[in-house]
Coordinates of C-alpha atoms and ligand atoms in Angstrom, one line a residue:
X1 CA 11.2 27.1 23.2
X2 CA 14.8 26.1 23.9
X3 CA 15.3 23.0 26.1
X4 CA 12.8 20.5 24.8
X5 CA 13.2 21.6 21.2
X6 CA 15.5 20.0 18.6
X7 CA 16.1 21.3 15.1
X8 CA 17.2 18.9 12.4
X9 CA 18.8 20.8 9.6
X10 CA 19.8 19.9 6.0
X11 CA 17.8 16.7 5.9
X12 CA 16.4 14.9 2.9
X13 CA 12.9 13.8 3.9
X14 CA 11.7 10.5 2.5
X15 CA 8.0 10.6 2.9
X16 CA 4.7 9.8 1.2
X17 CA 6.4 9.0 -2.1
X18 CA 8.6 12.1 -2.3
X19 CA 12.1 13.1 -1.4
X20 CA 12.3 16.8 -0.3
X21 CA 15.0 18.8 1.4
X22 CA 14.4 20.8 4.5
X23 CA 14.5 21.3 8.3
X24 CA 12.4 19.7 10.9
X25 CA 11.7 20.9 14.4
X26 CA 10.9 18.4 17.2
X27 CA 9.1 19.8 20.2
X28 CA 7.5 18.0 23.1
X29 CA 8.1 14.7 21.4
X30 CA 6.2 15.6 18.2
X31 CA 7.1 17.0 14.8
X32 CA 6.4 20.7 15.4
X33 CA 7.3 22.0 12.0
X34 CA 8.8 20.9 8.6
X35 CA 9.9 23.5 6.1
X36 CA 12.6 24.1 3.5
X37 CA 14.2 26.4 6.0
X38 CA 13.7 27.0 9.7
X39 CA 15.9 29.3 11.8
X40 CA 17.3 27.9 15.0
X41 CA 15.9 29.5 18.1
X42 CA 18.2 30.7 20.9
X43 CA 19.4 27.7 22.9
X44 CA 17.9 25.2 20.7
X45 CA 19.8 21.9 20.1
X46 CA 20.7 21.5 16.4
X47 CA 21.3 18.2 14.6
X48 CA 22.9 18.8 11.2
X49 CA 21.7 16.0 9.0
X50 CA 24.3 17.1 6.4
X51 CA 22.2 16.0 3.5
X52 CA 21.4 12.5 4.8
X53 CA 18.0 11.0 4.6
X54 CA 15.4 11.4 7.4
X55 CA 12.6 8.8 7.4
X56 CA 9.7 7.9 9.6
X57 CA 10.8 5.0 11.9
X58 CA 10.2 1.4 10.8
X59 CA 7.1 0.0 12.4
X60 CA 7.7 -3.7 12.8
X61 CA 4.4 -5.6 13.0
X62 CA 5.9 -9.0 13.8
X63 CA 8.4 -9.6 16.5
X64 CA 9.0 -12.2 19.3
X65 CA 10.6 -10.5 22.3
X66 CA 10.2 -13.6 24.5
X67 CA 8.6 -12.1 27.6
X68 CA 7.3 -13.6 29.8
X69 CA 8.8 -17.1 30.2
X70 CA 11.5 -17.3 27.6
X71 CA 13.7 -14.4 28.7
X72 CA 16.9 -16.4 28.4
X73 CA 16.5 -15.7 24.6
X74 CA 15.5 -12.1 24.8
X75 CA 13.3 -9.6 26.7
X76 CA 11.6 -6.3 26.0
X77 CA 14.5 -4.2 27.2
X78 CA 17.3 -6.0 25.3
X79 CA 15.4 -6.6 22.0
X80 CA 13.9 -3.1 21.9
X81 CA 17.5 -1.7 22.3
X82 CA 18.5 -3.7 19.3
X83 CA 15.4 -2.4 17.5
X84 CA 16.2 1.3 17.9
X85 CA 19.8 0.6 16.8
X86 CA 18.3 -0.8 13.7
X87 CA 15.9 2.1 13.0
X88 CA 12.8 0.4 14.3
X89 CA 10.8 2.8 16.5
X90 CA 7.7 0.7 17.1
X91 CA 7.1 -3.0 17.4
X92 CA 4.1 -5.3 17.6
X93 CA 4.8 -8.4 19.6
X94 CA 3.5 -12.0 19.2
X95 CA 1.8 -14.3 21.8
X96 CA 3.9 -17.5 21.7
X97 CA 5.6 -16.9 25.0
X98 CA 5.3 -18.8 28.3
X99 CA 2.5 -18.9 29.3
X100 CA 1.1 -17.9 25.9
X101 CA -0.7 -14.6 25.6
X102 CA -4.2 -16.1 25.0
X103 CA -6.2 -14.0 27.5
X104 CA -6.8 -10.3 27.5
X105 CA -5.3 -10.1 31.0
X106 CA -2.1 -11.6 29.7
X107 CA -2.0 -8.9 26.9
X108 CA -2.5 -6.2 29.6
X109 CA 0.4 -7.7 31.6
X110 CA 2.7 -7.3 28.6
X111 CA 1.8 -3.6 28.2
X112 CA 2.8 -3.2 31.9
X113 CA 6.0 -5.0 31.4
X114 CA 7.0 -2.9 28.4
X115 CA 6.2 0.5 30.1
X116 CA 9.4 2.1 31.3
X117 CA 11.6 -0.7 29.7
X118 CA 10.9 -0.6 26.0
X119 CA 13.1 1.8 24.0
X120 CA 10.6 1.6 21.1
X121 CA 6.9 2.0 21.0
X122 CA 4.9 -1.2 21.6
X123 CA 1.7 -3.1 21.0
X124 CA 0.8 -6.7 21.6
X125 CA -1.4 -9.4 19.9
X126 CA -3.9 -11.7 21.5
X127 CA -3.2 -15.3 20.5
X128 CA -5.9 -17.7 19.2
X129 CA -6.1 -21.3 20.4
X130 CA -8.6 -24.1 19.7
X131 CA -10.5 -23.1 22.8
X132 CA -10.4 -19.4 23.6
X133 CA -13.1 -18.1 21.2
X134 CA -14.8 -16.2 24.0
X135 CA -11.7 -14.2 24.7
X136 CA -11.2 -13.5 21.0
X137 CA -14.7 -12.4 20.6
X138 CA -14.5 -10.0 23.5
X139 CA -11.3 -8.3 22.7
X140 CA -11.4 -4.6 21.7
X141 CA -8.9 -2.5 19.6
X142 CA -8.0 -0.7 22.9
X143 CA -6.8 -4.0 24.3
X144 CA -4.7 -5.6 21.6
X145 CA -3.3 -4.7 18.2
X146 CA -4.7 -7.8 16.5
X147 CA -5.4 -11.5 16.9
X148 CA -2.6 -13.8 16.0
X149 CA -3.5 -17.3 14.7
X150 CA -1.0 -20.0 14.0
X151 CA -2.6 -21.9 11.1
X152 CA 0.5 -23.9 11.1
X153 CA 2.5 -25.2 14.1
X154 CA 5.7 -23.3 14.9
X155 CA 7.6 -22.3 18.1
X156 CA 5.3 -22.7 21.0
X157 CA 2.2 -24.8 21.1
X158 CA -0.4 -22.6 19.5
X159 CA -1.7 -24.4 16.4
X160 CA -5.3 -23.7 15.6
X161 CA -6.4 -26.6 13.5
X162 CA -10.0 -27.2 14.5
X163 CA -12.0 -26.3 11.3
X164 CA -15.1 -25.1 13.3
X165 CA -13.0 -22.8 15.5
X166 CA -11.4 -21.3 12.4
X167 CA -14.8 -20.7 10.8
X168 CA -16.0 -19.0 14.0
X169 CA -12.8 -17.0 14.4
X170 CA -13.0 -15.6 10.9
X171 CA -16.7 -15.0 11.3
X172 CA -16.6 -13.2 14.6
X173 CA -13.1 -11.7 15.2
X174 CA -13.5 -8.1 16.2
X175 CA -10.0 -7.2 15.2
X176 CA -7.6 -7.8 12.3
X177 CA -6.4 -11.4 12.1
X178 CA -2.7 -11.9 11.6
X179 CA -2.1 -15.4 10.3
X180 CA 1.0 -17.7 10.2
X181 CA 0.1 -20.0 7.3
X182 CA 1.8 -23.4 6.9
X183 CA -0.2 -26.7 6.6
X184 CA 0.9 -28.9 9.5
X185 CA -0.2 -32.3 8.1
X186 CA 1.8 -31.7 4.9
X187 CA 4.8 -30.7 7.0
X188 CA 4.5 -33.8 9.2
X189 CA 4.3 -36.1 6.2
X190 CA 7.4 -34.4 4.7
X191 CA 9.2 -34.8 8.1
X192 CA 8.4 -38.5 8.1
X193 CA 9.8 -38.9 4.5
X194 CA 13.0 -37.0 5.5
X195 CA 13.4 -39.2 8.7
X196 CA 13.2 -42.3 6.5
X197 CA 15.9 -41.0 4.3
X198 CA 18.3 -39.4 6.8
X199 CA 17.3 -40.6 10.2
X200 CA 17.7 -37.8 12.8
X201 CA 20.5 -36.1 11.0
X202 CA 18.5 -34.3 8.3
X203 CA 20.6 -31.7 6.4
X204 CA 19.4 -28.1 7.1
X205 CA 19.0 -27.7 3.3
X206 CA 16.0 -30.0 3.5
X207 CA 14.1 -27.4 5.6
X208 CA 12.4 -25.6 2.6
X209 CA 11.4 -29.0 1.2
X210 CA 9.9 -30.1 4.5
X211 CA 8.3 -26.7 5.3
X212 CA 7.4 -26.8 1.6
X213 CA 5.8 -24.5 -1.0
X214 CA 2.8 -26.9 -0.9
X215 CA 2.4 -26.5 2.9
X216 CA 2.6 -22.7 2.6
X217 CA 0.2 -22.5 -0.4
X218 CA -2.4 -24.8 1.1
X219 CA -2.6 -22.9 4.4
X220 CA -2.4 -19.4 2.9
X221 CA -5.2 -20.3 0.4
X222 CA -7.3 -21.6 3.3
X223 CA -6.9 -18.4 5.2
X224 CA -7.7 -16.2 2.2
X225 CA -10.8 -18.4 1.5
X226 CA -12.0 -18.1 5.1
X227 CA -11.5 -14.3 5.1
X228 CA -13.4 -13.9 1.8
X229 CA -16.3 -16.0 2.9
X230 CA -16.6 -14.2 6.3
X231 CA -15.4 -10.7 5.1
X232 CA -12.8 -10.8 7.8
X233 CA -9.8 -8.4 8.0
X234 CA -6.9 -10.7 7.3
X235 CA -3.2 -10.0 7.3
X236 CA -1.1 -13.0 6.1
X237 CA 2.3 -12.9 7.7
X238 CA 5.7 -13.7 6.3
X239 CA 4.9 -15.1 2.8
X240 CA 7.7 -17.0 1.2
X241 CA 6.8 -18.5 -2.2
X242 CA 6.1 -17.4 -5.7
X243 CA 3.0 -19.6 -5.8
X244 CA 1.3 -17.8 -2.9
X245 CA 1.6 -14.5 -4.7
X246 CA -1.4 -15.5 -6.9
X247 CA -3.6 -15.3 -3.8
X248 CA -3.1 -11.6 -3.4
X249 CA -4.2 -8.6 -5.4
X250 CA -2.3 -5.5 -6.3
X251 CA -3.7 -2.2 -5.2
X252 CA -3.8 0.4 -2.5
X253 CA -3.8 -0.8 1.1
X254 CA -6.8 1.3 2.0
X255 CA -8.9 -0.7 -0.5
X256 CA -8.0 -4.1 0.8
X257 CA -9.6 -6.5 3.3
X258 CA -6.8 -9.0 2.8
X259 CA -3.2 -7.9 3.1
X260 CA 0.1 -9.6 2.7
X261 CA 3.5 -9.3 4.4
X262 CA 7.1 -10.3 3.6
X263 CA 10.0 -10.5 6.0
X264 CA 13.5 -9.2 5.5
X265 CA 15.2 -12.5 5.8
X266 CA 13.0 -14.0 3.1
X267 CA 14.1 -11.1 0.9
X268 CA 17.7 -11.4 1.8
X269 CA 18.6 -15.1 2.1
X270 CA 17.8 -18.0 -0.3
X271 CA 18.1 -21.8 -0.2
X272 CA 21.6 -21.4 -1.5
X273 CA 22.6 -20.1 2.0
X274 CA 21.7 -23.2 4.0
X275 CA 25.1 -24.8 3.3
X276 CA 27.0 -21.8 4.7
X277 CA 24.6 -20.7 7.5
X278 CA 22.8 -23.9 8.5
X279 CA 20.4 -23.5 11.4
X280 CA 21.2 -19.8 11.7
X281 CA 18.7 -19.4 8.9
X282 CA 16.3 -22.1 10.0
X283 CA 12.9 -20.4 10.4
X284 CA 9.2 -21.0 9.8
X285 CA 8.2 -20.5 7.1
X286 CA 11.5 -21.6 5.6
X287 CA 13.7 -19.5 3.5
X288 CA 12.9 -20.8 0.0
X289 CA 14.6 -20.6 -3.4
X290 CA 16.2 -17.6 -5.1
X291 CA 13.4 -17.7 -7.7
X292 CA 10.8 -17.4 -4.8
X293 CA 12.8 -14.4 -3.5
X294 CA 12.6 -12.7 -6.9
X295 CA 8.8 -13.2 -6.9
X296 CA 8.5 -11.7 -3.4
X297 CA 10.5 -8.6 -4.6
X298 CA 8.3 -8.3 -7.6
X299 CA 5.1 -8.6 -5.5
X300 CA 6.5 -6.0 -3.1
X301 CA 7.0 -3.6 -6.0
X302 CA 3.6 -4.2 -7.6
X303 CA 1.8 -3.9 -4.3
X304 CA 0.5 -7.5 -4.0
X305 CA 2.6 -7.4 -0.8
X306 CA 1.8 -4.5 1.4
X307 CA 4.1 -4.6 4.4
X308 CA 7.7 -5.5 5.3
X309 CA 8.4 -6.8 8.8
X310 CA 11.1 -8.9 10.6
X311 CA 9.6 -11.8 12.5
X312 CA 12.5 -11.2 14.8
X313 CA 12.7 -14.5 16.8
X314 CA 15.9 -15.0 18.9
X315 CA 17.1 -18.4 20.0
X316 CA 20.3 -19.2 21.9
X317 CA 23.4 -20.1 19.9
X318 CA 23.7 -23.4 21.7
X319 CA 20.1 -24.3 20.7
X320 CA 20.9 -23.4 17.1
X321 CA 23.9 -25.7 17.2
X322 CA 21.6 -28.8 17.6
X323 CA 20.6 -31.2 14.8
X324 CA 17.7 -30.5 12.4
X325 CA 14.7 -31.6 14.5
X326 CA 16.2 -30.1 17.7
X327 CA 17.3 -26.7 16.5
X328 CA 14.5 -24.2 17.0
X329 CA 13.3 -22.1 14.1
X330 CA 13.7 -18.3 14.1
X331 CA 16.4 -15.6 13.7
X332 CA 17.2 -12.4 15.5
X333 CA 16.7 -9.6 12.9
X334 CA 15.6 -6.2 14.2
X335 CA 19.1 -4.6 14.4
X336 CA 19.9 -5.2 10.7
X337 CA 16.5 -5.4 9.1
X338 CA 16.4 -2.0 7.6
X339 CA 20.1 -2.1 6.7
X340 CA 19.4 -5.3 4.7
X341 CA 16.5 -3.7 2.9
X342 CA 18.7 -0.8 2.0
X343 CA 21.0 -3.1 0.2
X344 CA 18.2 -3.4 -2.4
X345 CA 18.1 0.4 -2.6
X346 CA 21.9 0.4 -3.3
X347 CA 21.3 -2.2 -6.0
X348 CA 18.6 -0.1 -7.7
X349 CA 15.9 -2.8 -6.9
X350 CA 13.8 -1.0 -4.2
X351 CA 13.5 2.8 -4.2
X352 CA 13.8 4.5 -0.8
X353 CA 10.3 5.8 -1.1
X354 CA 9.0 2.2 -1.5
X355 CA 11.0 0.9 1.5
X356 CA 9.5 3.7 3.7
X357 CA 6.0 3.0 2.4
X358 CA 6.1 -0.7 3.2
X359 CA 8.0 -0.5 6.5
X360 CA 6.6 2.7 8.0
X361 CA 3.5 4.1 6.3
X362 CA 1.8 0.8 5.5
X363 CA 1.9 -0.8 9.1
X364 CA 0.7 2.5 10.5
X365 CA -2.2 2.5 8.1
X366 CA -3.0 -1.2 8.4
X367 CA -3.1 -1.1 12.2
X368 CA -4.8 2.3 12.4
X369 CA -1.9 3.7 14.5
X370 CA -2.6 7.2 15.7
X371 CA -0.1 9.9 14.7
X372 CA 2.8 7.7 13.6
X373 CA 4.4 6.2 10.5
X374 CA 4.7 9.5 8.5
X375 CA 6.7 12.7 8.6
X376 CA 3.8 15.1 9.3
X377 CA 3.5 18.1 11.5
X378 CA 1.7 17.1 14.8
X379 CA 2.8 13.4 14.5
X380 CA 5.1 11.8 17.0
X381 CA 8.8 12.4 16.2
X382 CA 9.7 8.7 15.5
X383 CA 12.6 9.5 13.1
X384 CA 15.5 7.7 11.6
X385 CA 18.5 9.3 10.0
X386 CA 20.1 7.1 7.4
X387 CA 23.7 7.5 6.2
X388 CA 23.8 5.7 2.8
X389 CA 27.5 6.4 2.3
X390 CA 28.8 4.9 5.5
X391 CA 29.1 1.1 5.8
X392 CA 28.1 -1.0 8.9
X393 CA 29.8 -4.3 9.5
X394 CA 27.4 -6.7 11.2
X395 CA 29.1 -9.1 13.7
X396 CA 28.0 -11.4 16.5
X397 CA 30.2 -9.4 18.8
X398 CA 28.3 -6.1 18.0
X399 CA 24.8 -7.7 18.0
X400 CA 22.8 -6.1 20.8
X401 CA 20.5 -9.1 21.1
X402 CA 20.5 -11.1 24.4
X403 CA 21.2 -14.2 22.3
X404 CA 24.5 -12.5 21.1
X405 CA 24.5 -13.6 17.4
X406 CA 23.2 -12.4 14.1
X407 CA 22.6 -14.3 10.8
X408 CA 24.3 -11.4 9.1
X409 CA 27.7 -12.0 10.9
X410 CA 30.4 -10.7 8.6
X411 CA 28.1 -8.8 6.3
X412 CA 29.3 -5.3 5.4
X413 CA 26.1 -3.4 4.8
X414 CA 26.5 -0.3 2.7
X415 CA 24.5 2.0 5.0
X416 CA 24.4 3.1 8.6
X417 CA 21.6 4.0 11.0
X418 CA 23.1 7.3 12.0
X419 CA 20.4 8.2 14.6
X420 CA 17.0 7.0 15.8
X421 CA 14.5 9.2 17.7
X422 CA 11.6 7.7 19.6
X423 CA 8.9 10.2 20.6
X424 CA 11.4 13.0 20.0
X425 CA 14.2 11.5 22.1
X426 CA 17.4 10.4 20.7
X427 CA 17.6 6.6 21.4
X428 CA 20.5 5.7 19.2
X429 CA 23.2 8.0 17.8
X430 CA 26.7 7.5 16.3
X431 CA 26.7 3.8 17.0
X432 CA 25.7 4.1 20.6
X433 CA 22.5 3.6 22.6
X434 CA 21.9 6.9 24.4
X435 CA 20.2 5.4 27.4
X436 CA 16.8 6.9 26.6
X437 CA 13.9 4.6 27.2
X438 CA 11.2 6.5 25.4
X439 CA 8.8 3.8 24.1
X440 CA 5.1 4.4 24.5
X441 CA 2.1 2.3 24.1
X442 CA 0.9 2.4 20.5
X443 CA -2.6 3.7 20.0
X444 CA -3.9 1.1 17.4
X445 CA -7.3 0.7 15.9
X446 CA -7.2 -2.4 13.8
X447 CA -10.9 -3.1 14.1
X448 CA -12.4 -5.6 11.8
Ligands
LIG501 O1 10.8 -19.1 12.7 C1 9.9 -18.8 13.5 N1 10.2 -18.5 14.8 N2 8.7 -18.8 13.1 C2 7.6 -18.6 13.9 O2 6.5 -18.6 13.5 C3 7.9 -18.4 15.4 C4 9.2 -17.9 15.6 C5 9.6 -18.1 17.0 O3 8.9 -17.7 17.9 O4 10.7 -18.6 17.3

């Protein structure tokens, strides 16, 4: 058994609502055995977890890795390296690149680009436009992990605002629809009001008033209504407001046709941070008030929100230094996303079991990902070892992103990602990338 076999001893497994102690053997990339005690075989590599927590890797269902066409901001190699450093072992990537991923052939091209370069497992969305219904109707679960629809304009030019197209998309989409919801006409009216008041020099603190609660609610309500009427499988991305929470029902994921997501930065930052961080936290939808943040946390706990993701969206520091209308929206997040969530564990707000359920189990279930997202014998060994007693200081200098900065610069998180394994290979250990490039294509089945 020796060479390709790794034994992790003295671990505390966080899995499927329980924390148990034991050993775990990885063999041929998969979890071969889990038991309270397993004896090391001759020649077997042993990793002593020393009582630390072992969790299934975070599956991030919303990232922007900027390839093709925007690779000055990031690419699959650089951003997936940051992802494994942050305990993310699988990512699902968005279509607002250049040219946009709005044809099945463009999705296939992304899979080819990721193979042999991504350090984490990967899947890609097909993007909707006002005029690619035939492509959307034809796509199969084997070709894309879902259909992304911008029901609000954001980075890239992918707004779908033709009401007939939306009706047909929700009626016919063969896959899960992942929707960005912000009502663009409301935002444009708010922008005009802000321009009247401030000219071009709008303070960043206006962002949540421009990309307002009303804009979010109107669009999210429209998406939920479309999905109900057409019995579509809808996943509403990155929710930000207390008011939107009334659109979603509490309950087990398996029983839902409409699911909800929150992103780590909307759980961590609030409107009080614009003065300090400015465009560094400018994103769409905007970071809202501290009261909104509280409601998002409550909805996560009572299962109105099903999934936590990042919406990792790197932009260059010099782009972020521009004035309000010129600074692009989006922040790089994958390296510190799990660490930021763990702060809520330290504060007694989110149990570890819940974090694992929302960040690992739920995305695996939602996208029908084969053999990942859980610590189970026979599943791929996508594993993360967490040290909750060792702090990590986040700095721009140690950010692995191509853009070279992090909105968490100067934050001393109370935890450390001690090790990350992807398909049984150590990808990150003791603060270093190991060099392993072990990402594989995710086998998704997010059929309607
Ligand atoms: O803030 C954002 N940035 N929101 C999005 O919807 C897109 C993303 C990006 O690609 O920059």
